[in-house]
XYZ file of C-alpha atoms in Angstrom:
658
model
C -79.704 16.601 2.786
C -82.645 15.838 0.618
C -83.553 14.604 -2.409
C -79.957 12.324 -2.176
C -80.036 8.397 -2.131
C -78.331 6.979 0.339
C -74.813 6.507 -1.278
C -75.041 9.863 -1.737
C -75.611 11.061 1.431
C -72.428 9.134 3.312
C -70.354 10.887 0.540
C -71.744 14.290 1.584
C -71.339 13.807 5.341
C -68.046 13.440 5.912
C -65.974 15.583 6.583
C -63.039 14.599 8.109
C -60.235 12.164 6.621
C -59.818 11.465 3.210
C -62.327 10.146 0.962
C -62.746 8.603 -2.268
C -66.453 8.707 -4.338
C -65.861 6.284 -7.455
C -68.900 7.547 -9.333
C -70.071 6.119 -12.449
C -70.915 7.438 -15.262
C -74.293 9.661 -14.510
C -74.556 8.778 -10.738
C -74.617 12.946 -10.347
C -70.545 13.324 -9.413
C -71.226 17.154 -9.763
C -74.455 17.134 -7.611
C -72.561 15.917 -5.001
C -69.726 17.994 -5.222
C -71.718 20.577 -4.960
C -73.958 19.578 -1.733
C -70.574 18.579 0.637
C -69.602 22.321 -0.560
C -73.072 23.351 0.558
C -72.859 21.382 3.939
C -68.706 22.422 4.428
C -69.838 25.295 4.813
C -73.697 25.087 6.642
C -72.294 23.072 9.360
C -69.897 26.147 9.714
C -66.649 23.032 8.957
C -65.588 25.431 7.150
C -65.601 29.217 5.548
C -66.465 28.888 1.670
C -62.344 31.100 1.394
C -61.629 28.472 3.443
C -63.072 25.961 0.654
C -61.207 24.527 -2.498
C -63.138 22.788 -5.611
C -60.720 21.803 -8.716
C -61.743 21.020 -11.859
C -60.288 19.919 -15.161
C -62.402 22.397 -17.744
C -63.320 25.797 -18.052
C -66.502 24.540 -17.907
C -66.804 22.584 -15.999
C -65.892 24.954 -12.868
C -68.354 28.008 -14.339
C -71.501 25.659 -14.663
C -70.254 24.241 -10.896
C -70.457 27.402 -9.806
C -73.364 28.228 -11.195
C -74.434 25.047 -9.290
C -72.822 26.703 -5.926
C -74.956 30.453 -6.519
C -78.291 28.232 -6.643
C -77.953 26.187 -3.192
C -76.193 28.237 -0.912
C -78.310 31.862 -1.038
C -76.858 35.142 0.769
C -73.279 36.092 1.160
C -72.155 32.452 2.601
C -70.509 31.468 -0.711
C -68.335 35.184 -0.940
C -64.332 33.366 -1.955
C -65.113 29.921 -2.115
C -62.483 28.960 -5.220
C -63.721 27.239 -8.380
C -60.824 26.312 -10.913
C -59.047 24.414 -12.575
C -55.847 22.728 -11.651
C -53.913 25.027 -13.647
C -55.720 27.928 -12.603
C -54.880 26.963 -9.334
C -51.467 26.926 -10.002
C -51.641 30.637 -11.786
C -53.122 31.169 -8.108
C -49.706 30.149 -6.178
C -47.381 30.828 -8.614
C -49.034 35.422 -8.516
C -48.449 34.907 -4.692
C -45.309 33.728 -5.017
C -43.484 34.536 -7.796
C -40.066 35.546 -5.898
C -40.095 32.527 -4.324
C -39.111 30.354 -7.861
C -37.202 33.198 -9.283
C -40.211 34.768 -11.485
C -40.962 38.038 -11.089
C -44.908 39.805 -11.017
C -46.095 40.336 -14.844
C -44.739 36.820 -15.701
C -45.989 35.604 -18.944
C -47.340 32.523 -19.799
C -46.802 31.115 -22.864
C -49.056 29.190 -25.438
C -48.493 25.553 -27.168
C -47.668 27.974 -30.303
C -45.464 29.317 -28.157
C -43.738 27.235 -27.137
C -43.667 25.385 -30.667
C -41.566 29.028 -31.754
C -38.728 29.047 -29.041
C -38.183 24.959 -29.905
C -38.240 26.195 -33.442
C -35.105 28.729 -32.154
C -33.185 26.019 -30.316
C -33.500 23.514 -32.678
C -32.090 24.212 -35.474
C -32.484 22.583 -38.477
C -35.064 20.623 -36.943
C -37.448 19.340 -38.886
C -41.267 20.403 -37.913
C -41.951 16.319 -37.291
C -39.016 16.167 -34.504
C -38.922 20.105 -33.303
C -42.614 18.870 -32.222
C -41.941 14.886 -31.097
C -39.399 17.448 -28.835
C -41.748 18.992 -27.839
C -43.613 15.911 -26.667
C -40.787 14.399 -24.945
C -40.182 17.916 -22.599
C -43.957 18.857 -21.783
C -44.125 14.237 -19.980
C -41.275 15.361 -18.218
C -42.822 18.398 -16.745
C -45.962 15.970 -15.943
C -44.130 13.738 -14.064
C -42.513 16.909 -12.107
C -39.234 16.473 -13.260
C -37.075 19.935 -13.066
C -34.484 19.733 -15.756
C -31.509 18.958 -13.419
C -34.191 15.189 -12.558
C -35.007 14.502 -15.710
C -31.444 14.752 -16.932
C -30.895 11.994 -13.924
C -33.689 9.823 -15.519
C -32.322 9.542 -19.034
C -31.952 6.527 -19.573
C -31.291 6.257 -23.896
C -29.895 8.808 -26.527
C -33.178 10.222 -26.891
C -34.305 11.221 -23.391
C -30.945 12.726 -22.750
C -31.113 15.442 -25.849
C -34.660 15.915 -24.357
C -33.586 16.641 -20.863
C -30.761 18.963 -22.603
C -32.758 20.801 -24.537
C -35.403 21.047 -21.242
C -32.951 22.572 -19.670
C -32.268 25.084 -22.415
C -35.829 25.661 -22.890
C -36.108 26.435 -19.094
C -33.184 29.047 -19.404
C -34.967 30.760 -22.787
C -38.354 31.044 -20.585
C -36.579 32.790 -17.545
C -35.050 35.785 -19.708
C -37.962 36.018 -20.608
C -39.852 36.152 -17.225
C -42.425 33.273 -18.805
C -43.727 29.295 -18.345
C -45.837 27.416 -19.997
C -48.756 25.225 -19.249
C -47.214 22.789 -17.762
C -45.567 25.100 -15.501
C -48.210 26.094 -14.031
C -48.108 22.483 -11.857
C -44.452 21.860 -11.401
C -43.378 25.170 -9.946
C -46.884 24.849 -6.909
C -45.625 21.404 -7.076
C -41.443 22.417 -6.514
C -42.027 24.853 -4.637
C -44.711 23.180 -2.556
C -42.140 20.102 -1.874
C -39.257 22.581 -0.740
C -40.670 24.938 1.737
C -42.085 24.887 4.972
C -43.755 27.827 4.905
C -44.723 28.360 1.663
C -46.875 24.629 2.305
C -48.299 25.906 5.951
C -49.093 28.915 4.532
C -51.120 27.565 1.689
C -52.488 24.824 3.944
C -53.778 27.407 6.258
C -55.649 29.029 2.999
C -57.161 25.990 1.722
C -58.406 24.248 4.488
C -60.885 21.251 2.959
C -60.006 20.396 -0.754
C -61.583 18.834 -3.517
C -61.131 17.063 -6.836
C -63.500 15.893 -9.431
C -62.267 13.853 -12.378
C -59.209 12.668 -10.811
C -58.781 9.213 -12.727
C -58.432 11.849 -15.452
C -54.599 13.919 -12.911
C -50.886 13.615 -14.504
C -47.797 12.685 -11.548
C -47.117 16.966 -11.066
C -50.780 16.758 -9.972
C -51.215 14.078 -7.545
C -48.687 15.741 -6.357
C -50.110 19.136 -6.213
C -53.053 17.622 -4.409
C -51.464 16.167 -1.664
C -48.847 18.446 -0.606
C -52.436 20.811 -0.657
C -53.944 18.308 1.350
C -50.471 17.554 4.198
C -51.564 15.137 7.184
C -54.683 16.347 7.529
C -56.029 15.131 4.646
C -58.842 16.651 5.056
C -60.475 16.067 1.026
C -62.701 13.954 -1.280
C -62.212 12.990 -4.173
C -64.465 11.896 -7.256
C -64.031 9.970 -9.912
C -64.274 6.969 -12.142
C -61.226 4.256 -12.782
C -63.581 3.151 -15.761
C -63.909 6.914 -17.552
C -60.011 7.520 -17.597
C -59.203 7.900 -21.053
C -56.506 10.317 -21.177
C -53.524 8.333 -20.444
C -52.031 9.601 -23.929
C -52.363 13.089 -22.723
C -50.155 12.137 -19.400
C -53.517 11.770 -17.139
C -51.895 8.447 -14.621
C -55.475 6.466 -13.506
C -53.059 4.498 -10.995
C -53.167 7.421 -9.094
C -56.298 6.449 -7.968
C -55.666 3.504 -6.646
C -52.303 5.525 -5.261
C -54.789 7.365 -2.970
C -55.244 4.154 -0.828
C -51.380 3.026 -0.352
C -51.002 6.816 0.749
C -53.935 6.996 2.652
C -54.893 3.833 4.749
C -58.388 5.697 6.281
C -59.137 6.235 3.393
C -62.712 5.800 2.657
C -64.556 4.651 -0.206
C -67.761 5.270 -1.757
C -68.808 4.108 -5.416
C -72.550 5.537 -6.569
C -74.251 2.868 -9.026
C -77.679 4.646 -9.238
C -77.594 5.519 -12.762
C -79.812 8.719 -13.757
C -78.759 9.080 -17.291
C -78.880 5.822 -19.792
C -81.246 2.732 -19.208
C -81.179 0.164 -17.955
C -80.060 -2.227 -21.036
C -77.243 -0.089 -22.379
C -76.358 -0.386 -18.236
C -76.540 -3.265 -18.703
C -74.422 -3.393 -22.123
C -71.840 -1.894 -20.728
C -71.719 -3.144 -17.535
C -70.785 -6.452 -19.072
C -68.347 -4.305 -21.758
C -65.553 -2.613 -18.773
C -66.624 -6.249 -16.832
C -63.344 -7.381 -18.898
C -60.895 -4.809 -17.548
C -59.067 -6.012 -13.941
C -60.686 -2.864 -11.075
C -60.010 -2.255 -8.074
C -62.714 -1.686 -6.683
C -64.866 -2.874 -9.308
C -68.632 -1.194 -10.176
C -72.495 -2.102 -11.337
C -73.584 0.710 -12.838
C -78.356 0.241 -12.149
C -80.913 2.647 -12.678
C -84.968 2.539 -12.106
C -85.658 3.610 -15.037
C -87.239 0.939 -18.035
C -85.233 -0.961 -20.088
C -85.297 1.508 -23.511
C -85.154 0.066 -27.087
C -81.950 -2.425 -27.658
C -78.918 -1.342 -28.492
C -79.415 -1.117 -32.371
C -76.493 -3.303 -35.308
C -75.492 -2.313 -38.396
C -73.672 -3.832 -40.239
C -72.565 -1.662 -43.301
C -70.687 -1.792 -46.696
C -69.136 1.100 -46.906
C -68.321 4.376 -44.193
C -70.337 6.362 -47.139
C -73.165 3.529 -46.706
C -73.116 4.337 -42.626
C -73.099 8.403 -42.797
C -76.518 7.353 -45.206
C -77.488 5.249 -42.980
C -77.226 7.440 -40.294
C -77.721 10.677 -41.673
C -81.382 8.998 -42.779
C -82.055 7.742 -38.910
C -81.551 11.163 -37.334
C -84.002 12.653 -40.133
C -86.974 10.384 -39.717
C -86.428 10.113 -36.114
C -86.380 14.593 -36.644
C -89.751 15.066 -38.596
C -91.356 11.893 -37.312
C -90.748 12.434 -33.307
C -90.360 15.764 -33.621
C -86.644 15.524 -31.684
C -84.515 18.909 -32.397
C -81.000 18.014 -33.533
C -79.698 18.963 -30.795
C -80.716 15.515 -28.302
C -78.163 13.661 -31.534
C -75.013 12.941 -31.223
C -72.685 10.796 -33.705
C -69.296 10.018 -32.571
C -66.126 8.038 -34.045
C -62.799 7.356 -32.996
C -61.016 9.181 -35.514
C -61.714 13.134 -36.950
C -61.019 11.875 -40.204
C -64.268 10.000 -40.083
C -66.320 12.762 -39.670
C -66.317 13.605 -43.998
C -68.692 10.790 -44.983
C -71.186 11.877 -42.347
C -70.688 15.801 -43.360
C -71.680 14.916 -46.636
C -74.236 12.653 -45.734
C -75.705 15.206 -43.403
C -74.994 18.332 -46.519
C -77.576 16.589 -48.674
C -80.426 15.824 -46.338
C -80.204 19.421 -44.822
C -79.703 18.421 -41.262
C -77.513 21.585 -39.675
C -74.475 19.674 -37.436
C -72.042 20.775 -35.707
C -67.811 19.188 -35.315
C -66.512 19.332 -32.902
C -62.588 20.606 -32.399
C -62.693 23.366 -36.233
C -60.947 25.544 -35.641
C -61.089 26.722 -31.633
C -62.198 30.229 -30.915
C -59.040 31.193 -29.291
C -56.566 29.708 -32.352
C -58.375 32.426 -35.047
C -55.254 34.559 -36.852
C -56.812 38.094 -35.448
C -57.520 36.522 -31.941
C -54.288 35.619 -31.755
C -52.984 38.591 -32.943
C -54.870 40.865 -29.935
C -53.051 38.290 -27.058
C -50.088 39.080 -28.299
C -50.457 42.345 -27.904
C -52.000 42.199 -24.796
C -49.601 40.473 -23.138
C -46.682 42.514 -24.464
C -48.885 45.904 -22.734
C -48.433 42.946 -19.741
C -45.126 42.380 -20.137
C -42.790 44.253 -21.873
C -40.586 41.429 -21.672
C -42.539 39.204 -22.824
C -40.166 38.375 -25.887
C -42.278 36.539 -28.349
C -45.669 38.067 -28.049
C -43.057 41.409 -29.321
C -42.288 39.486 -32.208
C -46.225 38.785 -32.650
C -47.484 42.079 -32.315
C -44.640 44.251 -33.862
C -45.725 42.331 -37.370
C -49.207 42.413 -36.781
C -50.880 44.459 -38.541
C -47.276 45.150 -41.106
C -45.614 47.744 -40.389
C -42.370 46.687 -43.058
C -40.016 45.614 -40.487
C -38.819 42.515 -41.570
C -37.438 39.173 -40.649
C -33.770 40.452 -41.105
C -34.308 43.625 -39.851
C -36.196 41.705 -36.354
C -33.188 39.372 -36.641
C -30.829 42.392 -37.115
C -32.528 44.107 -32.881
C -32.518 40.809 -31.872
C -28.973 40.266 -31.638
C -28.437 43.838 -30.241
C -30.946 43.398 -27.491
C -29.250 40.019 -26.536
C -26.130 42.220 -26.148
C -27.310 44.837 -24.852
C -28.942 42.394 -22.511
C -32.384 44.436 -22.390
C -36.090 42.221 -24.050
C -37.205 43.233 -27.476
C -39.414 45.456 -26.033
C -36.614 48.071 -24.671
C -34.398 47.200 -26.617
C -36.865 49.139 -29.604
C -37.677 51.731 -26.653
C -34.020 52.109 -27.374
C -32.597 55.542 -29.589
C -28.601 54.852 -29.398
C -29.945 51.135 -30.279
C -32.260 52.815 -32.892
C -29.721 55.066 -34.352
C -27.921 51.782 -35.803
C -30.504 51.045 -37.825
C -32.450 51.585 -41.955
C -34.511 55.086 -40.856
C -37.287 53.086 -41.949
C -37.069 50.559 -39.706
C -35.833 52.716 -36.758
C -39.502 54.853 -37.406
C -41.698 52.051 -38.423
C -39.885 51.039 -33.898
C -40.539 54.270 -33.198
C -43.467 54.484 -34.386
C -44.923 50.802 -32.457
C -43.577 51.561 -28.931
C -45.749 55.088 -28.967
C -48.902 53.157 -29.448
C -48.060 50.610 -26.444
C -46.459 52.476 -24.115
C -50.448 54.206 -25.279
C -51.957 51.346 -24.445
C -50.341 50.640 -21.105
C -51.907 53.969 -19.942
C -54.899 53.244 -20.742
C -54.347 49.904 -19.730
C -53.715 51.282 -16.169
C -57.593 53.211 -15.603
C -60.282 50.963 -18.042
C -61.593 48.320 -17.439
C -60.560 44.846 -19.002
C -63.511 44.958 -21.815
C -62.640 48.803 -22.954
C -59.050 48.773 -23.140
C -58.860 45.447 -25.347
C -61.754 47.237 -27.776
C -58.915 50.296 -27.880
C -56.179 47.760 -27.783
C -58.143 46.130 -31.527
C -58.493 50.571 -32.823
C -54.854 51.325 -31.709
C -53.022 48.858 -32.683
C -54.352 48.950 -36.920
C -55.615 44.661 -35.950
C -58.872 46.259 -37.431
C -57.869 48.220 -40.292
C -55.828 45.879 -41.219
C -58.469 43.242 -41.264
C -60.732 45.261 -43.191
C -57.846 45.817 -45.950
C -57.708 41.419 -46.102
C -60.854 41.216 -46.083
C -62.402 40.625 -49.435
C -65.909 40.566 -48.390
C -68.596 43.159 -46.250
C -69.339 40.353 -44.824
C -65.557 38.397 -43.814
C -64.288 41.406 -42.352
C -67.758 42.386 -40.099
C -67.175 37.805 -39.493
C -63.691 38.452 -38.292
C -64.320 41.782 -36.354
C -66.914 39.908 -34.488
C -64.587 37.411 -33.118
C -62.356 40.533 -31.859
C -65.168 42.331 -30.723
C -66.375 38.543 -28.943
C -62.753 38.991 -27.207
C -63.307 42.259 -25.868
C -67.311 40.581 -24.015
C -65.210 38.617 -22.176
C -64.139 40.580 -19.610
C -67.800 42.403 -19.437
C -68.028 43.091 -16.009
C -65.389 41.256 -15.305
C -63.378 42.582 -12.084
C -59.812 42.138 -12.875
C -56.763 43.789 -11.695
C -54.359 45.175 -14.866
C -54.069 43.915 -18.461
C -50.797 41.270 -16.210
C -54.240 39.128 -14.995
C -56.457 39.633 -17.654
C -53.522 38.291 -20.117
C -52.816 35.266 -17.861
C -56.907 34.241 -17.834
C -56.612 34.779 -20.789
C -53.727 31.579 -21.376
C -56.102 29.647 -19.050
C -59.355 29.785 -21.277
C -59.878 26.481 -22.268
C -60.334 25.394 -26.389
C -63.543 23.051 -25.552
C -65.426 26.411 -22.630
C -65.888 29.029 -25.600
C -68.836 28.605 -27.814
C -72.400 27.147 -28.281
C -73.126 24.942 -30.919
C -76.475 25.372 -30.255
C -79.821 23.560 -31.840
C -77.154 20.871 -34.558
C -75.822 17.411 -34.403
C -72.766 16.944 -32.345
C -70.314 15.362 -34.055
C -67.534 14.267 -32.081
C -64.602 12.740 -31.369
C -65.516 9.637 -28.185
C -62.371 11.963 -26.432
C -64.715 14.533 -27.227
C -68.137 12.870 -25.484
C -66.881 12.688 -21.926
C -68.603 14.288 -19.023
C -71.808 15.019 -22.123
C -75.017 13.105 -23.178
C -77.267 13.664 -25.179
C -81.290 11.339 -26.593
C -79.873 9.499 -29.252
C -76.643 8.723 -29.965
C -74.601 6.854 -32.783
C -70.961 5.040 -32.436
C -70.046 4.989 -35.848
C -66.270 2.579 -37.570
C -66.333 0.167 -35.743
C -64.448 -2.510 -36.724
C -61.383 -4.288 -35.445
C -58.459 -1.921 -36.604
C -60.217 1.417 -35.619
C -62.027 1.384 -32.244
C -60.048 -0.368 -30.732
C -57.362 1.590 -33.038
C -54.678 -0.726 -34.615
C -51.739 1.120 -32.255
C -53.461 0.137 -29.229
C -53.203 -3.231 -30.246
C -49.083 -2.560 -30.836
C -49.061 -0.666 -27.709
C -50.886 -3.486 -25.283
C -53.865 -0.660 -24.558
C -57.296 -2.480 -25.065
C -57.978 -1.809 -21.779
C -58.048 1.997 -22.500
C -59.876 1.302 -25.575
C -62.253 -0.345 -23.562
C -63.060 2.419 -21.648
C -63.083 4.849 -24.701
C -66.233 3.222 -25.712
C -67.507 2.555 -21.963
C -67.908 6.132 -22.108
C -69.156 6.501 -25.646
C -72.243 3.548 -24.830
C -72.685 6.180 -20.952
C -73.644 9.020 -23.024
C -77.072 8.019 -24.387
C -80.128 8.945 -22.940
C -82.609 6.679 -24.902
C -81.948 4.969 -27.837
C -77.804 4.145 -29.074
C -76.697 2.793 -32.061
C -73.337 0.890 -33.290
C -72.188 0.683 -36.409
C -69.178 -1.254 -38.761
C -68.590 -1.007 -42.025
C -67.194 -4.343 -44.780
C -64.992 -3.156 -46.330
C -62.522 0.219 -46.228
C -60.564 2.314 -49.108
C -57.028 1.766 -48.258
C -54.351 3.956 -50.466
C -55.732 3.346 -53.333
C -57.172 -0.141 -52.488
C -60.482 -2.351 -51.411
C -59.879 -4.184 -47.802
C -62.016 -6.231 -45.673
C -62.713 -5.409 -42.353
C -63.678 -7.176 -39.078
C -66.260 -6.187 -36.906
C -64.567 -4.989 -33.725
C -64.328 -7.114 -31.278
C -66.298 -4.997 -28.426
C -69.004 -6.595 -29.824
C -68.524 -10.413 -28.319
C -68.159 -8.685 -24.816
C -71.549 -7.224 -25.377
C -75.067 -9.569 -23.901
C -76.678 -10.336 -27.654
C -79.661 -10.403 -26.268
C -79.227 -6.617 -25.214
C -78.324 -5.974 -29.247
C -80.739 -5.723 -32.736
C -79.008 -6.674 -35.425
C -79.954 -5.909 -38.345
C -81.746 -9.345 -39.672
C -81.791 -11.223 -36.790
C -85.749 -10.509 -36.929
C -86.737 -9.734 -39.482
C -90.869 -8.548 -38.909
C -89.953 -5.918 -36.580
C -86.796 -4.792 -39.936
C -89.979 -4.759 -42.051
C -92.114 -2.864 -40.104
C -89.468 -0.275 -39.441
C -88.142 -0.323 -43.444
C -92.159 1.061 -43.433
C -92.653 3.393 -41.093
C -89.364 5.494 -42.704
C -90.500 4.606 -46.291
C -93.778 6.490 -45.007
C -91.617 9.340 -43.248
C -89.742 9.801 -46.472
C -92.790 10.176 -48.927
C -94.353 12.578 -46.347
C -90.405 14.871 -46.738
C -90.383 14.038 -50.895
C -93.645 15.841 -51.476
C -92.816 18.599 -48.812
C -89.896 19.704 -49.788
C -92.289 20.204 -54.038
C -95.060 21.208 -51.694
C -91.768 24.415 -50.581
């Protein structure tokens, strides 16, 4: 355990019984998990195949696997499980599919598929109403409730309506031999809590469990953890109650406190030494978060120097604020030779990015906005995925409907509706109905011929899937399906065609060297990929929401829009969620490795009129000694203006000389 501090060493050394590691921001929690895995294997307590480390993103899982591989040489780490909760749930369902009423090769519906099914089950409903019901059904599933349990728990008319829809929706999924993302946790929980044989088998498979970011678990994920851990409770949960910022998507920060109640022998270790931030930033973060209630209070500290005071800017409006931020970034990048990727601008809502983008563009500063169209959401990629799902599972009606129309084959909605009607009457999935000569004879000859040609292509690709590696299969699919030819026809320029064709090629490249058995597993793995896990922004200024910043770090951090209706958000004040907004700012502050700026506007345009803004109440919770406000030190301000003016003239001269 060379190089670990005493608290980290204590966390690594404890291997019998339940443990909670309260890991403050930048305290080296990933290193602790990696070292603990290495210790468990080297000590002979557990072979790698009986250890599972659970993360919340594929990116985190990939990084952890890489670090373990560097730490443990040879084949000692073979068989180690490092994956997300959803990937673990998928693994359980692939082994135990029959016990939960699924057939081999089941499909995983993404949010678009789910929305399409609910829309069909709610004829005439407005889009907002369908989305609201989708959210309600998802929240019930995240609580680990079955349709019957949801009906029992319903109190309002709206909840009863959601429970009834949930039941019909699950019947639809069963007919398609499909699950959605929420089912990847709910169904394993249902299985392990209801079958002594199944839970004993999985406790034997997973002897030691490590869970990262435990404060972000929802109720169903927590129950899955408990079911696998069992009475022996050989697990380590790592989390930070001060960084619990995902309650809006089902996370329950109370799960950390629940651990102590469920496991009276729980050993708690606090990691308080921060290896990321200057002490001045940490003192501000500690003072802010101290206003929240704590079961296990922490005080972060660092061996680093204090660093510069936190700059606080009052600006006229959002445009002026954006200009100041862009100007400061340009100055620091040019005068101190700082890479663009060392800067990050954080905001509460994505709409705040527009003036920032404009200001950065005017200064020719390259930037990457997180939250644009995700790779897996691009039309041509979703088309290819639909084909892949259909090859894997002929009973996936949602995949059939997308694939048969991608590219267009002259089969209209009326013809597809008639096919669906005949399929339902015959008790067949759409893909099998399209193969039935007796049913095709009931359609127009042109439509029947088009469907026949389509099924021939699908049949050929299924044969290819049995013998081709994943990468080659996806490339073959892109060509034989007609997707590439359709793109060429759709794209007005060769450049646009190359770009969109490149997306299909990239999809194939994801599986280079992968050992995946069959298209079913390939489709399942694709379905699990997180949108945020793909795409390196490179050397560009990062623009992102405070929610998206968790787990990241940058030398220079700007937090903009700190007025009292934006941060804290006005809805949080109405709903009594001020504590979570405070945690959100705490996360933002602790991203800064060197220097931090906080800014707000005096006024904003709202509904065509100027509105006076009030600085965020969180400024009053930050220690005044750590802040440098505009005008508070005229001498320092004058020196900074002179330095920046000189740098500005130099930049102008350089532009004129180009």
